[in-house]
């Protein structure tokens, strides 16, 4: 039978499998299991470790899935493994064998697969979708999504909604045009496409014919000068979430291209935004732009997590997101209305705050200067905080409906940033900017924060020497799990932030944990192997992270057997 639409919709509530990226389509990364608790988590022990093997040992950002006792996990360089979840033995492996000339900006990462029916589906660094048979690993279909030689790639996990496979694309540093697309998971046939730069049209495909379905929210060229919209970026590189209650896909969009904002006066829709998209035809229901006219590479891709906001005796269908730009936003997910926003980092220099609509109030002299003012040379350098790698980057938050808190993996750093002249050339970097990232504090960069979406206050924090670059998970056992670049897999008390467990996996962690139940016992898994954007673009922070181990291993934990009776 395999995974059904019903399995996907109920993923958060069913404990014996994990069939969606996000541990539920709404992306809360919350498990209702409480077998593991603040009392017993200190006894957690590894039960198996599976190595991806070979030489491709870096950048393991994947969140595994588990169905019927089999784990499906992607690895860097566009690989997928099926592993016996009980024993850790390999069942099959698939390697997309990438061509020379792929252009991922920020390491050779992949964040996970989708499961549907008898298929495992994922996106590759040469911008293809690949569907494999879940039992054999044999290719069922391969579909080109975009031209990798123009800078497109796919690093996000696809999601399946109402029988459609939904994917985004990467490439914002190369002047690609972002898009969200739906495909038939059985055949790979395209169903609709929704470009995310104003001016590019969306299409629904009926019987192989393209039917234009217009664009919401503005006219071509309205928020972009001249032809700049043609290579406007706004990559949908982190994929999305889905809320069944409002029947909306929520996708974020990356930076407008190029980074040099003086070349593109205007808001540059729909860059650095969250979009609510109709899964039936790809039309945009509403948009919320976190950084209009972005000049700092504050991509707006970070996940929008649906939750019930219980306030003043009412329950509001809300959603929240912690943005690269340092602000956390609580929105009404029915219409995109701004409820509130607040900083989740120690310091924000580029904006003085948010206005009543959630639009930033720009700080004077916060924007890097125009090279035109310096006779076409490097423009005026500014110090901006957070750095472009973000108050938070791709690594997902978790929301616990019991504590009503968000657990946000964040970082404290600043950057020197300046602009340079640039023009678009296919397949070349399209930044028009330079930068150096610096730690904001001597003793820590990473901060795992518990944030209250009602008050905007930080309830507790855990400080980490290196930047935190792994995802977070929370459980009904009042626990929060995450990993560190130093190699530790850690568990915290969800209410107090007290560290309750740590285990050194031997390699830096940039993966995202999951939990499920098998044979009556609660299991936890995490993919390990240091990599991602920090060692590549971290500037002075690269010194802090240079000794962390790359690798490629899935670690799986549970309580020792002799503990079962006593629980
Ligand atoms: O604009 C884009 O298309 C794009 C793509 C990606 C990616 O696909 O990984 C990243 C970024 N931008 C980016 O700005 C960024 O900081 C980043 C960090 C990472 C990572 O995996 O560590 N990817 C990306």
Coordinates of C-alpha atoms and ligand atoms in Angstrom, one line a residue:
X1 CA 0.0 0.0 0.0
X2 CA 2.7 2.5 1.0
X3 CA 2.1 6.1 2.2
X4 CA -1.4 7.5 1.5
X5 CA -2.7 11.1 1.6
X6 CA -4.3 10.3 4.9
X7 CA -1.0 9.1 6.4
X8 CA 0.5 12.4 5.4
X9 CA -2.3 14.5 6.9
X10 CA -2.1 12.5 10.2
X11 CA 1.7 12.3 10.5
X12 CA 2.0 14.4 13.6
X13 CA -0.5 12.3 15.5
X14 CA 0.6 8.9 14.5
X15 CA 3.6 7.7 16.4
X16 CA 4.7 4.6 14.5
X17 CA 6.1 6.5 11.5
X18 CA 7.5 9.8 10.2
X19 CA 6.3 10.3 6.7
X20 CA 6.7 14.1 6.2
X21 CA 9.5 16.6 6.4
X22 CA 8.4 18.6 9.4
X23 CA 7.1 15.6 11.3
X24 CA 3.6 16.8 10.2
X25 CA 2.8 19.0 7.2
X26 CA 2.3 22.0 9.4
X27 CA 6.0 21.7 10.4
X28 CA 5.7 21.8 14.2
X29 CA 8.3 19.0 14.7
X30 CA 6.3 18.0 17.7
X31 CA 5.7 14.4 18.7
X32 CA 2.9 13.4 21.1
X33 CA 5.1 10.6 22.5
X34 CA 6.1 10.8 26.2
X35 CA 7.9 7.4 26.7
X36 CA 11.1 9.5 26.8
X37 CA 10.8 12.0 29.5
X38 CA 12.8 14.5 31.5
X39 CA 13.2 11.7 34.1
X40 CA 14.6 9.0 31.8
X41 CA 16.2 10.8 28.9
X42 CA 19.6 10.7 30.6
X43 CA 19.6 6.9 30.0
X44 CA 19.3 7.2 26.2
X45 CA 21.8 5.0 24.4
X46 CA 22.8 4.5 20.8
X47 CA 21.4 1.3 19.3
X48 CA 22.9 1.6 15.8
X49 CA 25.0 3.9 13.7
X50 CA 24.8 3.7 9.9
X51 CA 27.6 5.2 7.8
X52 CA 26.8 6.4 4.2
X53 CA 30.4 5.3 3.5
X54 CA 32.7 6.4 0.6
X55 CA 34.3 9.7 0.1
X56 CA 31.3 12.0 0.1
X57 CA 31.5 12.9 3.7
X58 CA 30.1 16.3 4.4
X59 CA 27.0 18.5 4.7
X60 CA 24.5 16.0 6.1
X61 CA 21.4 18.2 6.6
X62 CA 18.8 15.5 6.0
X63 CA 15.8 14.7 8.2
X64 CA 15.1 11.0 7.8
X65 CA 11.6 9.4 7.3
X66 CA 10.4 6.1 8.7
X67 CA 7.6 3.9 7.4
X68 CA 6.9 0.2 8.2
X69 CA 10.2 -0.3 9.9
X70 CA 12.3 1.2 7.1
X71 CA 14.2 4.5 7.3
X72 CA 14.5 6.6 4.1
X73 CA 17.3 9.2 4.4
X74 CA 19.0 11.4 1.9
X75 CA 22.7 12.2 2.0
X76 CA 24.8 15.0 0.6
X77 CA 25.6 14.8 -3.2
X78 CA 22.0 13.8 -4.0
X79 CA 22.0 10.3 -2.5
X80 CA 19.3 8.3 -0.8
X81 CA 19.5 5.3 1.5
X82 CA 16.9 2.8 2.7
X83 CA 17.9 1.3 6.1
X84 CA 16.3 -1.3 8.3
X85 CA 15.1 0.9 11.2
X86 CA 15.6 -1.9 13.7
X87 CA 19.1 -3.1 12.9
X88 CA 20.6 -0.3 10.9
X89 CA 21.4 -2.6 8.0
X90 CA 21.4 -1.1 4.5
X91 CA 18.5 -2.2 2.2
X92 CA 19.4 -0.2 -0.9
X93 CA 21.2 3.0 -1.9
X94 CA 20.8 5.4 -4.8
X95 CA 23.4 7.9 -6.1
X96 CA 22.2 10.5 -8.6
X97 CA 25.8 10.7 -10.0
X98 CA 25.8 14.4 -10.5
X99 CA 27.3 16.0 -13.7
X100 CA 30.3 18.4 -13.5
X101 CA 29.2 22.0 -13.3
X102 CA 26.5 21.9 -10.6
X103 CA 26.3 25.2 -8.8
X104 CA 24.9 24.9 -5.3
X105 CA 25.8 28.1 -3.4
X106 CA 26.1 26.6 0.0
X107 CA 27.4 23.1 0.0
X108 CA 26.3 19.9 -1.6
X109 CA 23.4 19.4 0.8
X110 CA 20.0 17.7 0.7
X111 CA 17.4 18.0 3.4
X112 CA 15.2 15.0 2.8
X113 CA 12.9 12.9 0.7
X114 CA 9.1 12.6 0.3
X115 CA 7.2 9.3 0.5
X116 CA 4.1 8.5 -1.5
X117 CA 2.5 5.2 -2.4
X118 CA 5.4 2.9 -3.3
X119 CA 7.7 5.8 -4.2
X120 CA 10.6 7.7 -2.5
X121 CA 10.9 11.1 -4.3
X122 CA 13.7 13.7 -3.9
X123 CA 15.3 16.7 -5.6
X124 CA 18.9 16.8 -6.9
X125 CA 21.7 19.3 -7.1
X126 CA 21.3 19.2 -10.9
X127 CA 17.7 20.4 -10.4
X128 CA 15.9 17.2 -11.2
X129 CA 13.2 15.2 -9.3
X130 CA 13.9 11.5 -9.0
X131 CA 11.2 8.9 -8.0
X132 CA 12.5 5.6 -6.7
X133 CA 10.7 2.4 -5.9
X134 CA 10.6 2.3 -2.1
X135 CA 11.4 -1.5 -1.9
X136 CA 14.2 -1.7 -4.5
X137 CA 15.6 1.8 -4.9
X138 CA 15.1 1.4 -8.7
X139 CA 14.3 4.6 -10.7
X140 CA 10.7 5.0 -11.6
X141 CA 10.9 8.4 -13.3
X142 CA 13.3 11.4 -13.5
X143 CA 12.1 14.8 -14.4
X144 CA 14.1 18.0 -15.1
X145 CA 12.8 20.9 -13.1
X146 CA 15.2 23.6 -14.3
X147 CA 18.6 24.2 -16.0
X148 CA 21.5 23.5 -13.6
X149 CA 23.9 25.3 -16.0
X150 CA 21.9 28.5 -15.3
X151 CA 22.6 28.0 -11.5
X152 CA 19.4 26.1 -10.5
X153 CA 19.6 23.2 -8.0
X154 CA 17.3 21.5 -5.5
X155 CA 18.4 21.1 -1.8
X156 CA 14.9 21.1 -0.1
X157 CA 12.8 18.1 0.8
X158 CA 9.6 18.0 -1.4
X159 CA 6.2 17.7 0.3
X160 CA 3.1 15.9 -0.9
X161 CA -0.2 17.6 -0.6
X162 CA -3.5 16.4 -2.0
X163 CA -1.8 13.9 -4.3
X164 CA 0.6 16.5 -5.7
X165 CA 4.3 16.6 -5.2
X166 CA 5.3 20.2 -4.4
X167 CA 8.9 21.5 -4.8
X168 CA 10.9 24.7 -4.7
X169 CA 14.2 25.5 -6.4
X170 CA 17.6 27.0 -5.3
X171 CA 19.8 29.4 -7.2
X172 CA 19.2 32.9 -5.8
X173 CA 23.0 33.7 -6.0
X174 CA 23.0 33.1 -9.7
X175 CA 20.0 35.3 -10.8
X176 CA 17.6 32.4 -11.4
X177 CA 13.9 33.0 -11.1
X178 CA 12.4 31.2 -8.1
X179 CA 9.3 29.1 -8.5
X180 CA 7.0 26.6 -6.7
X181 CA 5.9 23.7 -8.8
X182 CA 3.5 20.8 -8.5
X183 CA 4.0 17.4 -10.2
X184 CA 2.1 14.2 -10.4
X185 CA 4.0 11.9 -8.0
X186 CA 3.1 8.8 -10.0
X187 CA 4.3 10.0 -13.4
X188 CA 6.4 13.1 -12.9
X189 CA 4.1 15.1 -15.1
X190 CA 3.9 18.8 -14.3
X191 CA 0.6 20.2 -12.9
X192 CA 1.3 23.9 -12.3
X193 CA 4.1 26.3 -11.9
X194 CA 4.2 29.5 -9.8
X195 CA 7.2 31.8 -10.4
X196 CA 8.0 34.0 -7.3
X197 CA 9.3 37.1 -9.1
X198 CA 6.6 39.6 -10.0
X199 CA 6.4 39.8 -13.8
X200 CA 6.8 36.1 -14.5
X201 CA 3.5 34.3 -15.2
X202 CA 2.1 31.2 -13.5
X203 CA 0.7 28.3 -15.5
X204 CA -1.7 25.4 -14.9
X205 CA -1.1 22.4 -17.2
X206 CA -4.2 20.7 -18.6
X207 CA -3.8 17.7 -20.9
X208 CA -0.2 18.9 -21.6
X209 CA -1.4 22.4 -22.5
X210 CA -0.2 25.5 -20.6
X211 CA -3.0 27.7 -19.4
X212 CA -2.0 31.0 -17.9
X213 CA -3.4 31.6 -14.5
X214 CA -2.1 35.2 -13.9
X215 CA -0.2 36.6 -11.0
X216 CA -1.5 38.0 -7.8
X217 CA -0.4 41.1 -6.0
X218 CA 0.9 43.4 -8.7
X219 CA 1.8 44.0 -12.4
X220 CA 5.1 43.0 -14.1
X221 CA 7.7 45.6 -13.5
X222 CA 5.8 47.5 -10.8
X223 CA 8.2 46.7 -7.9
X224 CA 11.3 46.2 -10.1
X225 CA 13.0 48.8 -12.3
X226 CA 13.5 48.1 -16.0
X227 CA 14.3 44.5 -16.8
X228 CA 15.7 43.6 -13.4
X229 CA 12.7 41.3 -12.7
X230 CA 14.0 38.9 -15.4
X231 CA 16.7 37.6 -13.2
X232 CA 15.2 38.5 -9.9
X233 CA 16.1 35.5 -7.7
X234 CA 13.5 34.9 -4.9
X235 CA 14.5 31.2 -4.8
X236 CA 12.2 28.9 -3.0
X237 CA 15.1 26.9 -1.8
X238 CA 13.9 25.7 1.6
X239 CA 10.6 24.1 0.4
X240 CA 7.4 24.6 2.3
X241 CA 4.8 23.5 4.8
X242 CA 1.1 22.9 4.3
X243 CA -1.9 23.8 6.5
X244 CA -5.0 21.6 5.9
X245 CA -7.3 24.0 7.9
X246 CA -6.8 26.8 5.5
X247 CA -5.8 24.6 2.5
X248 CA -2.6 26.7 2.0
X249 CA 0.9 25.9 1.0
X250 CA 3.3 28.2 2.8
X251 CA 6.6 28.8 0.9
X252 CA 9.2 31.4 1.7
X253 CA 11.3 33.2 -1.0
X254 CA 15.0 34.1 -0.9
X255 CA 16.9 37.3 -1.6
X256 CA 16.2 39.4 -4.6
X257 CA 19.1 39.2 -7.1
X258 CA 21.6 40.8 -7.3
X259 CA 22.4 41.6 -3.6
X260 CA 23.4 45.2 -4.6
X261 CA 20.0 46.8 -3.8
X262 CA 20.9 50.1 -5.5
X263 CA 20.5 48.4 -8.8
X264 CA 16.8 47.6 -8.1
X265 CA 14.9 50.3 -6.3
X266 CA 11.4 49.1 -5.2
X267 CA 10.0 46.4 -3.0
X268 CA 11.1 43.7 -5.5
X269 CA 8.1 41.4 -4.9
X270 CA 7.9 38.5 -4.1
X271 CA 11.5 38.3 -2.8
X272 CA 12.2 37.8 0.9
X273 CA 8.5 37.0 1.6
X274 CA 6.2 34.3 2.8
X275 CA 3.6 33.2 0.2
X276 CA 0.3 31.3 0.9
X277 CA -0.3 29.3 -2.3
X278 CA -3.4 27.4 -3.4
X279 CA -2.3 23.8 -3.8
X280 CA -4.9 23.2 -6.5
X281 CA -3.6 25.7 -9.1
X282 CA -0.6 27.5 -7.6
X283 CA -2.3 30.9 -7.3
X284 CA -1.0 33.2 -4.6
X285 CA -3.6 33.8 -1.8
X286 CA -1.6 36.3 0.2
X287 CA 2.0 37.4 0.6
X288 CA 3.9 38.9 3.5
X289 CA 7.3 40.5 2.8
X290 CA 9.7 40.4 5.7
X291 CA 12.5 42.4 4.1
X292 CA 11.2 44.7 1.3
X293 CA 14.0 45.9 -1.0
X294 CA 16.5 43.6 0.8
X295 CA 20.0 44.8 0.7
X296 CA 21.6 42.4 3.2
X297 CA 20.8 38.9 1.7
X298 CA 18.1 38.4 4.3
X299 CA 16.3 35.5 2.4
X300 CA 12.7 35.1 3.5
X301 CA 12.7 31.3 3.1
X302 CA 12.5 30.2 6.7
X303 CA 9.7 27.9 7.5
X304 CA 6.2 29.2 8.4
X305 CA 4.8 26.9 11.1
X306 CA 1.1 26.8 11.7
X307 CA -0.2 26.8 15.3
X308 CA -3.2 27.7 17.4
X309 CA -2.5 31.0 19.1
X310 CA -4.7 31.0 22.3
X311 CA -5.1 34.6 23.4
X312 CA -7.8 36.7 25.2
X313 CA -10.1 33.6 25.3
X314 CA -9.9 33.1 21.5
X315 CA -8.0 30.7 19.3
X316 CA -6.5 32.3 16.3
X317 CA -5.3 30.3 13.3
X318 CA -1.8 31.7 13.4
X319 CA 1.6 30.8 11.9
X320 CA 5.0 31.9 13.0
X321 CA 8.5 32.2 11.4
X322 CA 11.9 33.3 12.7
X323 CA 13.5 35.2 9.8
X324 CA 17.1 35.6 8.7
X325 CA 16.7 39.4 9.4
X326 CA 16.5 38.8 13.2
X327 CA 12.7 39.3 13.7
X328 CA 10.2 36.6 14.5
X329 CA 6.8 37.2 13.0
X330 CA 3.4 35.9 14.1
X331 CA 0.8 36.1 11.3
X332 CA -2.8 35.2 10.9
X333 CA -2.5 32.3 8.5
X334 CA -6.0 32.8 7.0
X335 CA -5.1 36.1 5.4
X336 CA -1.5 36.9 6.1
X337 CA -2.3 39.7 8.5
X338 CA 0.5 40.7 10.8
X339 CA -0.3 40.0 14.5
X340 CA 3.1 40.8 16.0
X341 CA 6.8 40.8 15.4
X342 CA 9.8 40.9 17.8
X343 CA 13.5 40.4 17.7
X344 CA 14.7 36.9 18.6
X345 CA 18.4 37.8 18.5
X346 CA 20.5 40.0 20.9
X347 CA 20.9 42.9 18.4
X348 CA 19.5 44.1 15.1
X349 CA 21.2 47.1 13.5
X350 CA 19.7 47.3 10.0
X351 CA 16.2 48.2 11.2
X352 CA 14.9 50.2 14.2
X353 CA 11.9 48.0 14.6
X354 CA 8.7 47.0 12.8
X355 CA 5.7 49.3 12.0
X356 CA 2.1 48.3 12.8
X357 CA 1.9 46.3 9.5
X358 CA 5.2 44.4 10.3
X359 CA 7.2 46.4 7.7
X360 CA 10.7 47.2 8.9
X361 CA 11.6 50.7 9.9
X362 CA 15.0 51.0 8.3
X363 CA 17.9 52.3 10.3
X364 CA 19.7 55.4 8.9
X365 CA 22.9 54.4 7.3
X366 CA 22.1 50.7 7.8
X367 CA 22.1 49.9 4.1
X368 CA 25.5 49.2 2.4
X369 CA 26.4 52.1 0.1
X370 CA 25.9 52.6 -3.6
X371 CA 29.1 51.9 -5.6
X372 CA 27.9 54.7 -8.0
X373 CA 28.6 57.2 -5.1
X374 CA 32.3 56.0 -5.1
X375 CA 32.9 56.4 -8.8
X376 CA 31.9 52.8 -9.5
X377 CA 34.3 51.3 -7.1
X378 CA 33.4 49.3 -3.9
X379 CA 30.5 51.1 -2.1
X380 CA 30.6 52.3 1.5
X381 CA 31.0 49.4 3.9
X382 CA 28.5 49.0 6.8
X383 CA 28.5 46.7 9.8
X384 CA 25.1 44.9 9.8
X385 CA 23.7 42.5 12.4
X386 CA 22.6 39.8 12.1
X387 CA 25.0 38.6 9.4
X388 CA 23.4 37.4 6.1
X389 CA 23.7 33.8 7.4
X390 CA 20.9 34.9 9.6
X391 CA 19.5 35.2 13.1
X392 CA 18.3 31.9 11.9
X393 CA 19.0 30.1 8.7
X394 CA 17.4 26.9 7.2
X395 CA 17.6 24.8 10.3
X396 CA 14.0 24.3 11.4
X397 CA 12.4 25.4 14.7
X398 CA 10.0 23.3 16.7
X399 CA 6.7 24.3 18.4
X400 CA 5.3 22.5 21.4
X401 CA 1.5 22.9 21.9
X402 CA 1.9 22.0 25.7
X403 CA 4.5 24.7 26.5
X404 CA 3.1 27.0 23.8
X405 CA 6.7 27.9 23.0
X406 CA 8.8 27.9 19.8
X407 CA 12.3 26.5 20.1
X408 CA 14.5 28.5 17.7
X409 CA 18.1 27.6 16.7
X410 CA 19.7 31.0 16.2
X411 CA 23.1 32.7 15.9
X412 CA 24.7 35.9 17.0
X413 CA 27.0 37.4 14.4
X414 CA 27.5 40.5 12.4
X415 CA 29.0 41.3 9.0
X416 CA 30.9 43.9 7.2
X417 CA 29.0 44.2 3.9
X418 CA 29.6 46.4 0.8
X419 CA 28.2 46.6 -2.7
X420 CA 30.0 46.4 -6.1
X421 CA 29.0 46.9 -9.7
X422 CA 27.6 43.7 -11.3
X423 CA 25.7 42.6 -14.4
X424 CA 23.8 39.3 -15.1
X425 CA 25.7 36.5 -16.9
X426 CA 24.1 33.1 -17.2
X427 CA 25.7 30.6 -14.8
X428 CA 27.9 33.2 -13.0
X429 CA 27.5 34.5 -9.4
X430 CA 25.2 37.6 -9.4
X431 CA 25.8 39.3 -6.1
X432 CA 27.4 42.7 -6.6
X433 CA 28.4 42.5 -3.0
X434 CA 31.2 41.4 -0.7
X435 CA 31.2 40.5 3.0
X436 CA 33.0 39.3 6.1
X437 CA 31.1 37.6 8.9
X438 CA 32.3 38.1 12.5
X439 CA 31.2 36.6 15.8
X440 CA 29.1 39.0 17.9
X441 CA 30.4 37.6 21.2
X442 CA 33.7 36.1 22.4
X443 CA 32.3 33.0 24.1
X444 CA 29.3 31.9 22.0
X445 CA 27.6 32.3 18.6
X446 CA 24.8 29.7 18.7
X447 CA 21.8 30.2 20.9
X448 CA 18.9 27.8 21.2
X449 CA 16.0 29.9 22.4
X450 CA 12.6 29.2 23.7
X451 CA 10.4 32.0 22.4
X452 CA 6.9 32.9 23.6
X453 CA 4.8 33.9 20.6
X454 CA 2.3 35.8 22.8
X455 CA 4.8 38.1 24.5
X456 CA 7.8 38.0 22.2
X457 CA 9.9 37.2 25.2
X458 CA 12.8 34.7 25.4
X459 CA 11.8 32.2 28.1
X460 CA 15.1 30.4 28.2
X461 CA 18.3 30.0 26.2
X462 CA 21.2 27.6 25.7
X463 CA 24.4 29.2 24.5
X464 CA 26.7 27.2 22.2
X465 CA 30.3 28.1 21.3
X466 CA 29.9 27.3 17.6
X467 CA 27.0 28.5 15.4
X468 CA 24.0 26.2 15.7
X469 CA 23.2 24.7 12.3
X470 CA 20.9 21.7 13.0
X471 CA 17.2 21.3 13.3
X472 CA 15.1 21.1 16.5
X473 CA 12.4 18.6 17.6
X474 CA 10.2 18.7 20.7
X475 CA 8.0 16.1 22.4
X476 CA 5.1 15.6 24.8
X477 CA 7.7 14.2 27.1
X478 CA 8.6 17.8 27.7
X479 CA 11.9 17.5 25.8
X480 CA 13.7 19.5 23.1
X481 CA 16.3 17.8 21.0
X482 CA 19.0 19.2 18.7
X483 CA 22.6 18.7 17.6
X484 CA 25.7 20.9 17.6
X485 CA 28.7 21.3 15.3
X486 CA 30.9 20.1 18.1
X487 CA 29.2 16.7 17.5
X488 CA 26.9 16.5 20.5
X489 CA 23.3 15.3 20.3
X490 CA 21.5 17.0 23.1
X491 CA 18.2 17.0 25.0
X492 CA 16.8 19.9 27.1
X493 CA 13.9 20.4 29.4
X494 CA 11.3 22.1 27.2
X495 CA 10.1 24.4 30.1
X496 CA 13.4 25.3 31.7
X497 CA 16.1 24.7 29.1
X498 CA 18.0 22.6 31.5
X499 CA 20.4 20.3 29.6
X500 CA 19.4 16.7 30.4
X501 CA 21.4 14.6 28.0
X502 CA 24.4 14.8 25.6
X503 CA 26.1 12.2 23.5
X504 CA 29.1 12.9 21.2
X505 CA 28.5 11.4 17.8
X506 CA 32.1 12.1 16.7
X507 CA 31.1 14.3 13.8
X508 CA 29.5 17.8 13.6
X509 CA 25.7 17.8 13.4
X510 CA 23.7 19.8 10.9
X511 CA 20.8 17.3 10.6
X512 CA 17.3 17.4 12.0
X513 CA 16.1 14.8 14.6
X514 CA 13.1 12.6 14.4
X515 CA 11.3 10.2 16.8
X516 CA 9.0 7.3 16.2
X517 CA 7.8 4.1 18.0
X518 CA 8.7 0.5 17.1
X519 CA 8.0 -2.6 19.1
X520 CA 6.5 -0.5 21.9
X521 CA 9.7 1.6 22.3
X522 CA 10.4 5.2 21.4
X523 CA 13.4 5.7 19.0
X524 CA 15.2 8.9 18.2
X525 CA 17.4 9.4 15.1
X526 CA 19.8 12.2 13.9
X527 CA 21.9 12.4 10.7
X528 CA 25.5 13.7 11.4
X529 CA 28.3 15.1 9.3
X530 CA 29.5 18.7 9.5
X531 CA 29.0 21.1 6.5
X532 CA 26.6 23.6 5.0
X533 CA 27.1 27.3 4.5
X534 CA 29.1 28.2 7.7
X535 CA 32.5 26.7 6.8
X536 CA 32.2 28.1 3.2
X537 CA 31.0 31.6 3.9
X538 CA 31.6 32.1 7.6
X539 CA 34.5 34.6 7.3
X540 CA 36.1 35.0 10.8
X541 CA 33.6 32.4 12.2
X542 CA 35.3 29.9 9.9
X543 CA 38.1 29.9 12.5
X544 CA 35.7 28.8 15.2
X545 CA 34.4 25.9 13.1
X546 CA 37.5 24.7 11.3
X547 CA 38.1 21.7 13.5
X548 CA 34.7 20.1 13.3
X549 CA 34.4 16.7 11.7
X550 CA 32.7 16.2 8.4
X551 CA 31.2 12.7 7.9
X552 CA 28.0 10.9 7.1
X553 CA 26.3 8.8 9.7
X554 CA 22.8 8.2 11.0
X555 CA 22.7 7.6 14.7
X556 CA 19.7 6.0 16.3
X557 CA 18.9 5.9 20.1
X558 CA 16.5 4.4 22.6
X559 CA 16.4 3.6 26.3
X560 CA 18.2 0.4 27.3
X561 CA 16.1 -2.8 27.2
X562 CA 16.3 -3.4 31.0
X563 CA 14.5 -0.1 31.4
X564 CA 11.4 -1.2 29.6
X565 CA 9.8 -3.0 32.5
X566 CA 10.3 -0.1 34.9
X567 CA 8.7 2.5 32.6
Ligands
LIG1 O1 19.3 31.7 -2.7 C1 19.4 30.5 -2.8 O2 19.0 29.9 -3.8 C2 20.0 29.8 -1.7 C3 20.0 28.4 -1.6 C4 20.6 27.7 -0.5 C5 20.5 26.2 -0.6 O3 19.8 25.7 -1.5 O4 21.1 25.5 0.2 C6 21.1 28.5 0.6 C7 21.0 29.9 0.4 N1 20.5 30.5 -0.6 C8 21.5 30.8 1.5 O5 21.4 32.1 1.3 C9 22.0 30.3 2.7 O6 22.4 31.0 3.6 C10 22.1 28.9 2.8 C11 22.7 28.1 3.8 C12 22.5 26.8 3.4 C13 22.9 25.6 4.1 O7 22.5 24.5 3.7 O8 23.7 25.7 5.0 N2 21.9 26.8 2.2 C14 21.7 28.0 1.8

